[in-house]
Structure formats: structure tokens, C-alpha cells
Short mmCIF file of C-alpha atoms and ligand atoms in Angstrom, two decimals:
data_model
loop_
_atom_site.label_atom_id
_atom_site.label_comp_id
_atom_site.label_asym_id
_atom_site.label_seq_id
_atom_site.Cartn_x
_atom_site.Cartn_y
_atom_site.Cartn_z
CA MET A 1 6.70 -16.46 10.68
CA LYS A 2 3.63 -18.48 11.75
CA ASN A 3 1.17 -17.28 14.42
CA LYS A 4 0.23 -13.93 13.03
CA LYS A 5 -3.37 -12.87 13.50
CA GLY A 6 -4.08 -11.47 10.09
CA LYS A 7 -7.23 -10.05 8.54
CA THR A 8 -8.92 -10.97 5.30
CA ILE A 9 -9.87 -7.86 3.34
CA MET A 10 -11.96 -8.15 0.18
CA VAL A 11 -12.11 -5.41 -2.44
CA THR A 12 -15.23 -5.41 -4.58
CA SER A 13 -17.72 -3.22 -6.46
CA SER A 14 -21.01 -3.32 -8.35
CA LYS A 15 -19.60 -1.96 -11.59
CA GLY A 16 -16.55 -3.13 -13.51
CA GLY A 17 -13.61 -0.84 -14.17
CA VAL A 18 -14.12 1.45 -11.14
CA GLY A 19 -10.46 1.19 -10.12
CA LYS A 20 -10.56 -1.72 -7.64
CA THR A 21 -7.31 -3.31 -8.72
CA ILE A 22 -5.29 -0.08 -8.88
CA PHE A 23 -6.70 0.93 -5.48
CA LEU A 24 -5.85 -2.47 -3.97
CA LEU A 25 -2.28 -2.28 -5.27
CA ASN A 26 -1.81 1.27 -4.00
CA LEU A 27 -3.19 0.30 -0.60
CA ALA A 28 -0.88 -2.72 -0.51
CA GLY A 29 2.07 -0.41 -1.22
CA VAL A 30 1.15 1.93 1.63
CA LEU A 31 0.62 -0.98 4.05
CA ALA A 32 3.91 -2.60 3.00
CA LYS A 33 5.74 0.65 3.79
CA LYS A 34 4.19 0.45 7.26
CA ASP A 35 5.88 -2.91 7.57
CA GLN A 36 2.73 -4.96 7.29
CA LYS A 37 3.20 -8.40 5.72
CA ILE A 38 0.75 -8.51 2.82
CA LEU A 39 -0.59 -11.35 0.72
CA LEU A 40 -2.41 -10.27 -2.45
CA VAL A 41 -4.82 -12.92 -3.69
CA ASP A 42 -6.43 -12.50 -7.09
CA CYS A 43 -9.96 -13.90 -6.79
CA ASP A 44 -11.09 -12.16 -9.97
CA LEU A 45 -11.04 -15.63 -11.43
CA VAL A 46 -11.78 -14.83 -15.07
CA GLY A 47 -10.51 -11.29 -15.53
CA GLY A 48 -7.83 -11.16 -12.83
CA ALA A 49 -4.90 -8.97 -13.70
CA ILE A 50 -2.76 -8.57 -10.58
CA ALA A 51 0.12 -10.67 -11.93
CA LEU A 52 -0.12 -8.83 -15.24
CA ASN A 53 -0.17 -5.44 -13.50
CA LEU A 54 2.89 -6.41 -11.46
CA ASP A 55 4.64 -8.09 -14.39
CA LEU A 56 4.87 -11.42 -12.57
CA VAL A 57 4.93 -14.89 -14.07
CA ALA A 58 3.15 -17.54 -12.02
CA GLU A 59 4.02 -21.18 -12.18
CA LYS A 60 1.12 -22.04 -9.90
CA ASN A 61 -1.99 -19.99 -9.34
CA ILE A 62 -5.25 -19.97 -7.40
CA PHE A 63 -6.59 -22.86 -9.46
CA HIS A 64 -3.73 -25.04 -8.20
CA VAL A 65 -4.50 -24.05 -4.61
CA PHE A 66 -8.04 -25.33 -5.17
CA GLU A 67 -7.02 -28.41 -7.14
CA ASP A 68 -4.39 -29.50 -4.61
CA LEU A 69 -6.69 -28.92 -1.64
CA ALA A 70 -9.56 -30.79 -3.31
CA ASN A 71 -7.28 -33.72 -4.19
CA ARG A 72 -5.52 -33.78 -0.81
CA ARG A 73 -2.20 -32.94 -2.41
CA TYR A 74 -1.84 -29.55 -0.73
CA GLN A 75 1.25 -29.35 1.43
CA ASN A 76 2.61 -25.87 1.82
CA TYR A 77 1.19 -22.44 0.92
CA GLU A 78 4.64 -21.21 -0.09
CA SER A 79 4.65 -23.12 -3.35
CA TYR A 80 1.77 -20.98 -4.71
CA ILE A 81 3.32 -17.66 -3.78
CA ILE A 82 5.13 -15.21 -6.06
CA PRO A 83 7.30 -12.81 -4.06
CA TYR A 84 6.99 -9.22 -5.29
CA HIS A 85 8.42 -7.00 -2.53
CA LYS A 86 9.95 -7.74 0.84
CA ASN A 87 6.51 -7.28 2.41
CA ILE A 88 4.25 -8.29 -0.48
CA ASP A 89 3.56 -11.80 -1.79
CA VAL A 90 1.10 -12.59 -4.56
CA ILE A 91 -1.17 -15.45 -5.56
CA SER A 92 -2.21 -15.01 -9.13
CA SER A 93 -5.57 -15.67 -10.79
CA CYS A 94 -6.17 -18.52 -13.25
CA LYS A 95 -4.33 -18.54 -16.54
CA ASP A 96 -7.17 -20.21 -18.37
CA PRO A 97 -10.82 -19.11 -17.85
CA ARG A 98 -11.85 -22.79 -17.99
CA GLN A 99 -9.93 -23.32 -14.74
CA ALA A 100 -12.00 -20.54 -13.17
CA LEU A 101 -15.21 -22.46 -13.82
CA LYS A 102 -13.90 -25.48 -11.92
CA ILE A 103 -12.91 -23.71 -8.72
CA ASP A 104 -15.02 -24.39 -5.65
CA MET A 105 -14.60 -21.16 -3.66
CA GLU A 106 -15.22 -22.95 -0.33
CA TYR A 107 -11.69 -24.36 -0.60
CA ILE A 108 -10.24 -20.92 -1.28
CA VAL A 109 -12.12 -19.45 1.70
CA SER A 110 -10.55 -22.01 4.04
CA PHE A 111 -7.13 -21.37 2.46
CA LEU A 112 -7.55 -17.60 3.05
CA GLU A 113 -8.43 -18.32 6.66
CA GLU A 114 -5.21 -20.30 7.05
CA MET A 115 -3.20 -17.44 5.53
CA LYS A 116 -4.11 -15.31 8.56
CA ASN A 117 -1.43 -17.28 10.40
CA TYR A 118 1.29 -16.01 8.08
CA TYR A 119 0.32 -12.49 7.00
CA ASP A 120 -0.95 -9.30 8.66
CA MET A 121 -3.36 -8.59 5.83
CA ILE A 122 -4.69 -10.74 3.05
CA LEU A 123 -5.96 -8.38 0.35
CA ILE A 124 -8.36 -10.10 -2.01
CA ASP A 125 -9.22 -8.68 -5.41
CA THR A 126 -12.54 -9.79 -6.92
CA THR A 127 -14.75 -9.23 -9.91
CA HIS A 128 -17.73 -6.86 -9.69
CA GLY A 129 -21.26 -7.77 -8.71
CA LEU A 130 -22.99 -10.30 -6.54
CA THR A 131 -21.66 -13.40 -8.22
CA LYS A 132 -21.88 -16.74 -6.44
CA ASP A 133 -18.17 -16.61 -5.54
CA ASN A 134 -18.38 -13.02 -4.37
CA ILE A 135 -21.37 -13.80 -2.14
CA LEU A 136 -19.42 -16.58 -0.47
CA LEU A 137 -16.41 -14.29 0.04
CA LEU A 138 -18.62 -11.45 1.32
CA ASP A 139 -19.95 -13.78 3.93
CA LYS A 140 -16.57 -14.95 5.21
CA MET A 141 -14.08 -12.09 4.90
CA ASP A 142 -13.28 -9.89 7.90
CA ILE A 143 -13.53 -6.54 6.10
CA ILE A 144 -15.14 -5.57 2.78
CA LEU A 145 -13.87 -2.52 0.92
CA TYR A 146 -16.53 -1.54 -1.60
CA VAL A 147 -15.29 0.77 -4.37
CA MET A 148 -17.61 3.10 -6.27
CA THR A 149 -17.32 6.13 -8.53
CA ASN A 150 -19.36 9.32 -8.81
CA ASP A 151 -21.46 7.94 -11.64
CA LEU A 152 -25.27 7.74 -11.61
CA MET A 153 -25.49 4.09 -12.67
CA ASP A 154 -22.81 3.16 -10.17
CA ILE A 155 -24.60 5.04 -7.38
CA LYS A 156 -27.88 3.28 -8.22
CA ASN A 157 -26.15 -0.10 -8.34
CA THR A 158 -24.51 0.69 -5.01
CA LYS A 159 -27.92 1.35 -3.48
CA ALA A 160 -29.15 -2.04 -4.71
CA PHE A 161 -25.98 -3.71 -3.38
CA MET A 162 -26.28 -2.03 0.03
CA ASP A 163 -29.99 -2.95 0.25
CA VAL A 164 -28.94 -6.59 -0.02
CA MET A 165 -26.22 -6.03 2.60
CA ASN A 166 -28.79 -4.45 4.94
CA THR A 167 -31.09 -7.44 4.50
CA ILE A 168 -28.34 -9.83 5.52
CA GLU A 169 -27.21 -7.42 8.28
CA LYS A 170 -23.66 -7.01 7.06
CA ASP A 171 -21.90 -4.20 8.84
CA ASN A 172 -18.24 -4.87 8.04
CA ILE A 173 -18.39 -2.93 4.77
CA LYS A 174 -16.53 0.30 4.11
CA ILE A 175 -17.58 2.37 1.11
CA ILE A 176 -14.76 4.00 -0.84
CA LEU A 177 -15.64 6.75 -3.28
CA ASN A 178 -12.93 6.63 -5.92
CA ASN A 179 -12.47 10.14 -7.34
CA SER A 180 -9.12 9.23 -8.86
CA ARG A 181 -10.48 6.99 -11.61
CA ASP A 182 -11.93 9.80 -13.76
CA ILE A 183 -11.08 13.35 -12.90
CA GLY A 184 -13.98 15.76 -13.28
CA LEU A 185 -16.63 13.19 -12.42
CA ASN A 186 -18.09 15.09 -9.45
CA TYR A 187 -21.74 15.73 -10.26
CA PHE A 188 -23.08 14.34 -6.97
CA SER A 189 -21.92 15.56 -3.57
CA LYS A 190 -21.03 13.10 -0.82
CA TYR A 191 -24.28 14.16 0.84
CA ASP A 192 -26.31 13.35 -2.32
CA ILE A 193 -24.62 9.97 -2.58
CA ARG A 194 -25.26 9.21 1.06
CA SER A 195 -28.95 10.02 0.74
CA ILE A 196 -29.35 7.84 -2.38
CA VAL A 197 -27.29 4.92 -1.09
CA GLY A 198 -28.53 5.06 2.50
CA ARG A 199 -25.06 4.61 3.99
CA ASN A 200 -22.13 6.89 4.73
CA ILE A 201 -19.13 7.12 2.46
CA ASP A 202 -16.34 5.88 4.73
CA TYR A 203 -13.39 7.07 2.64
CA SER A 204 -12.79 8.96 -0.55
CA ILE A 205 -9.77 8.87 -2.80
CA ASP A 206 -8.84 12.31 -4.05
CA PRO A 207 -8.70 13.25 -7.73
CA SER A 208 -5.08 14.16 -7.00
CA LEU A 209 -4.37 10.41 -6.93
CA TYR A 210 -5.23 10.20 -10.61
CA ILE A 211 -2.03 8.76 -12.06
CA LYS A 212 -1.36 10.48 -15.38
CA ASN A 213 1.28 8.06 -16.57
CA ILE A 214 -0.46 4.95 -15.28
CA THR A 215 0.46 2.95 -18.39
CA SER A 216 4.16 3.32 -17.66
CA PHE A 217 3.62 2.02 -14.11
CA LEU A 218 1.67 -0.93 -15.48
CA LEU A 219 4.31 -1.62 -18.13
CA GLU A 220 7.03 -1.59 -15.48
CA GLY A 221 4.95 -3.75 -13.11
CA GLU A 222 5.31 -1.04 -10.52
CA ILE A 223 3.03 -0.05 -7.64
CA PHE A 224 2.65 3.74 -7.67
CA THR A 225 2.79 4.11 -3.88
CA LEU A 226 6.09 2.21 -3.73
CA ASN A 227 7.78 4.45 -6.28
CA LYS A 228 10.97 5.82 -4.75
CA SER A 229 10.91 9.11 -6.61
CA LEU A 230 7.52 10.29 -5.33
CA THR A 231 7.64 14.03 -4.75
CA PHE A 232 6.47 15.69 -1.56
CA LYS A 233 3.27 16.71 -3.34
CA ASP A 234 2.56 13.09 -4.28
CA LYS A 235 3.22 12.06 -0.70
CA ASN A 236 0.74 14.67 0.48
CA ASP A 237 -1.84 13.16 -1.86
CA LEU A 238 -1.29 9.79 -0.25
CA ARG A 239 -2.31 11.00 3.19
CA LYS A 240 -5.93 9.79 2.97
CA LEU A 241 -4.79 6.39 1.78
CA GLU A 242 -2.37 6.25 4.71
CA ASN A 243 -5.15 7.14 7.15
CA MET A 244 -7.23 4.32 5.71
CA ALA A 245 -4.27 1.95 6.06
CA ASP A 246 -3.82 3.02 9.71
CA ASP A 247 -7.52 2.36 10.38
CA LEU A 248 -7.23 -1.10 8.81
CA ILE A 249 -4.19 -1.88 10.94
CA LYS A 250 -6.11 -0.87 14.06
CA GLU A 251 -9.37 -2.75 13.21
N1 ATP B 1 -5.72 6.21 -9.87
C1 ATP B 1 -5.89 6.08 -11.20
N2 ATP B 1 -5.29 6.96 -12.05
C2 ATP B 1 -5.46 6.85 -13.37
N3 ATP B 1 -6.19 5.91 -13.98
C3 ATP B 1 -6.81 5.00 -13.20
C4 ATP B 1 -6.69 5.02 -11.78
N4 ATP B 1 -7.41 4.00 -11.27
C5 ATP B 1 -7.94 3.37 -12.33
N5 ATP B 1 -7.57 3.95 -13.49
C6 ATP B 1 -7.93 3.55 -14.86
O1 ATP B 1 -9.06 2.72 -14.81
C7 ATP B 1 -8.76 1.46 -15.39
C8 ATP B 1 -9.49 0.40 -14.60
O2 ATP B 1 -8.90 0.32 -13.31
P1 ATP B 1 -8.87 -1.06 -12.55
O3 ATP B 1 -8.36 -2.13 -13.41
O4 ATP B 1 -8.18 -0.81 -11.24
O5 ATP B 1 -10.44 -1.22 -12.30
P2 ATP B 1 -11.19 -2.53 -11.76
O6 ATP B 1 -12.36 -2.04 -10.99
O7 ATP B 1 -10.23 -3.41 -11.09
O8 ATP B 1 -11.66 -3.18 -13.15
P3 ATP B 1 -12.23 -4.66 -13.37
O9 ATP B 1 -13.68 -4.57 -13.01
O10 ATP B 1 -12.02 -4.87 -14.83
O11 ATP B 1 -11.45 -5.58 -12.50
C9 ATP B 1 -7.23 1.33 -15.34
O12 ATP B 1 -6.73 0.50 -16.35
C10 ATP B 1 -6.81 2.74 -15.52
O13 ATP B 1 -6.81 3.07 -16.89
MG1 MG B 2 -9.76 -5.42 -11.37
#
């Protein structure tokens, strides 16, 4: 399956807990149903929870990718992969936070670049904020999906984040207003947010995508958007996410 021309897509935010990981998994589910070959890479090195969310056990993880590359022992990407779905593979975050401190992200960036040969989309989960690792990823990834909520502190942090992005002339960022994280959090209109942040909101996720029984999905290691018993109403709610997926495929 070599010779794809995949894209690296980083999901990040200024604030923790805004729904990045759930959003990334739901997007992966929608893309997988469109027959895109997806690699999920957990670059939230200390707090990463993709494997936990998907109930996967990893023998090797992102630390081993780094360690083997740095020590010239790296042979084949497949040995770091956990298969999850016919179109979704996963590389898990570190098991031990001490491993996270040792990783030199430059090695991971070149590994992600290589993965473009094998996958249509490489979806990269990260921690929040402008950490050293995130800055390096921001610089090198093809597309940045920035997740925010309708919360005053988050909006102010987003302005500060976007000011930095303007300074470095980054224009491959899409802002996603996540209205599905907390229903009822709608004090500011999209227009208000745009005037504070100084950039357009590219996509919003409807409150109707608030998943009431999210714990049962997490316990089952299931991706909501891949659930076979979704009702027509649920499918209707997914339309915006599908439009976003179509745009990403076209980019
Ligand atoms: N669509 C949703 N429906 C219901 N609850 C949600 C949804 N998205 C997020 N949540 C709630 O918010 C919590 C945090 O979500 P998530 O882990 O995706 O955020 P995050 O931005 O990745 O957090 P972190 O900064 O810790 O990585 C979830 O455990 C869940 O309780
Ligand atoms: Mg997360």
C-alpha cells in the first residue's frame, strides 16, 4: 500500500479538556467510513489517552518509534501500529511519563512525514498550549485543526494563540468551535468570537453531537461515529462533521 500522498493533520487547543480527543476520534470514524486509510498518532505525550479510549493495549508506542529511530534500530513502521478498524491504525502515547521527557520530537516529525506514503490522513492528537513539541508540530504539519469552546477564558486564550500564528504567518489553521462539549455554553455568538479572536470560525460542532452516554462508548472502546446502530437523527447530526471530512479529503 505504499505511494499514497497523505496529509498530516494536527488537532490542538489552548485549553485542556475542550474535546480534542473525542472530536479527533469522531472525525476518524467519519473519514474511515469514506474509505480513507487513517493513522491516529497520539502525540499528547504525557496525558495521551487514545489507546485507553479505544481500549487498546500497545506493546510498542511512540517512545519506541523515537528510541529506535535515534538508535538506528528502526526497520518497519508496522511494528508500532495497533490495528483498530479496517481503515484505522493507531500509534499510542507513552506508557510512562518519564519516556515522554526523553522524546526528541524532530524524529517523530520525520516519521509522520514518512507515514504519508502509507495513509491518506495521519491524525495527530496533542496536548494543549504552545509547548515546545507543539510548536515543532505546528510548524511541520500540513493542516492544523484548532479546537475551542464558547468559554471566555478559552476565547481570550485563542486570541493570544492566533496572534502568535499571525506573527509567524501561519495560514493552514482551521478553527473548530466545539459546541458539543458542554451543552448550553452559548453566551458568545460566532460574530462576537470572530471579532475577539480576529479570525473566522471555520467549522462548528453542533450541541446535538453531545454524546449523553459517552462513558459507555469509552468503556467499550468504541468510536461514536462508527456505531452501527446510529439512528437517522444521529446521522443527521453528523452532517457537519461529514462536510468537514469532505473538505479535508479535497484539501
Ligand atoms: N461530544 C461530546 N459529548 C459529551 N461529552 C464530551 C464530548 N466531547 C467531550 N466530552 C467530555 O469532555 C471530556 C474531555 O474531552 P476530551 O478528552 O476529548 O478533551 P481533550 O481536549 O482531548 O482533553 P485533554 O486536554 O485532557 O487532552 C470527555 O471526557 C467527555 O467527558
Ligand atoms: Mg485529549
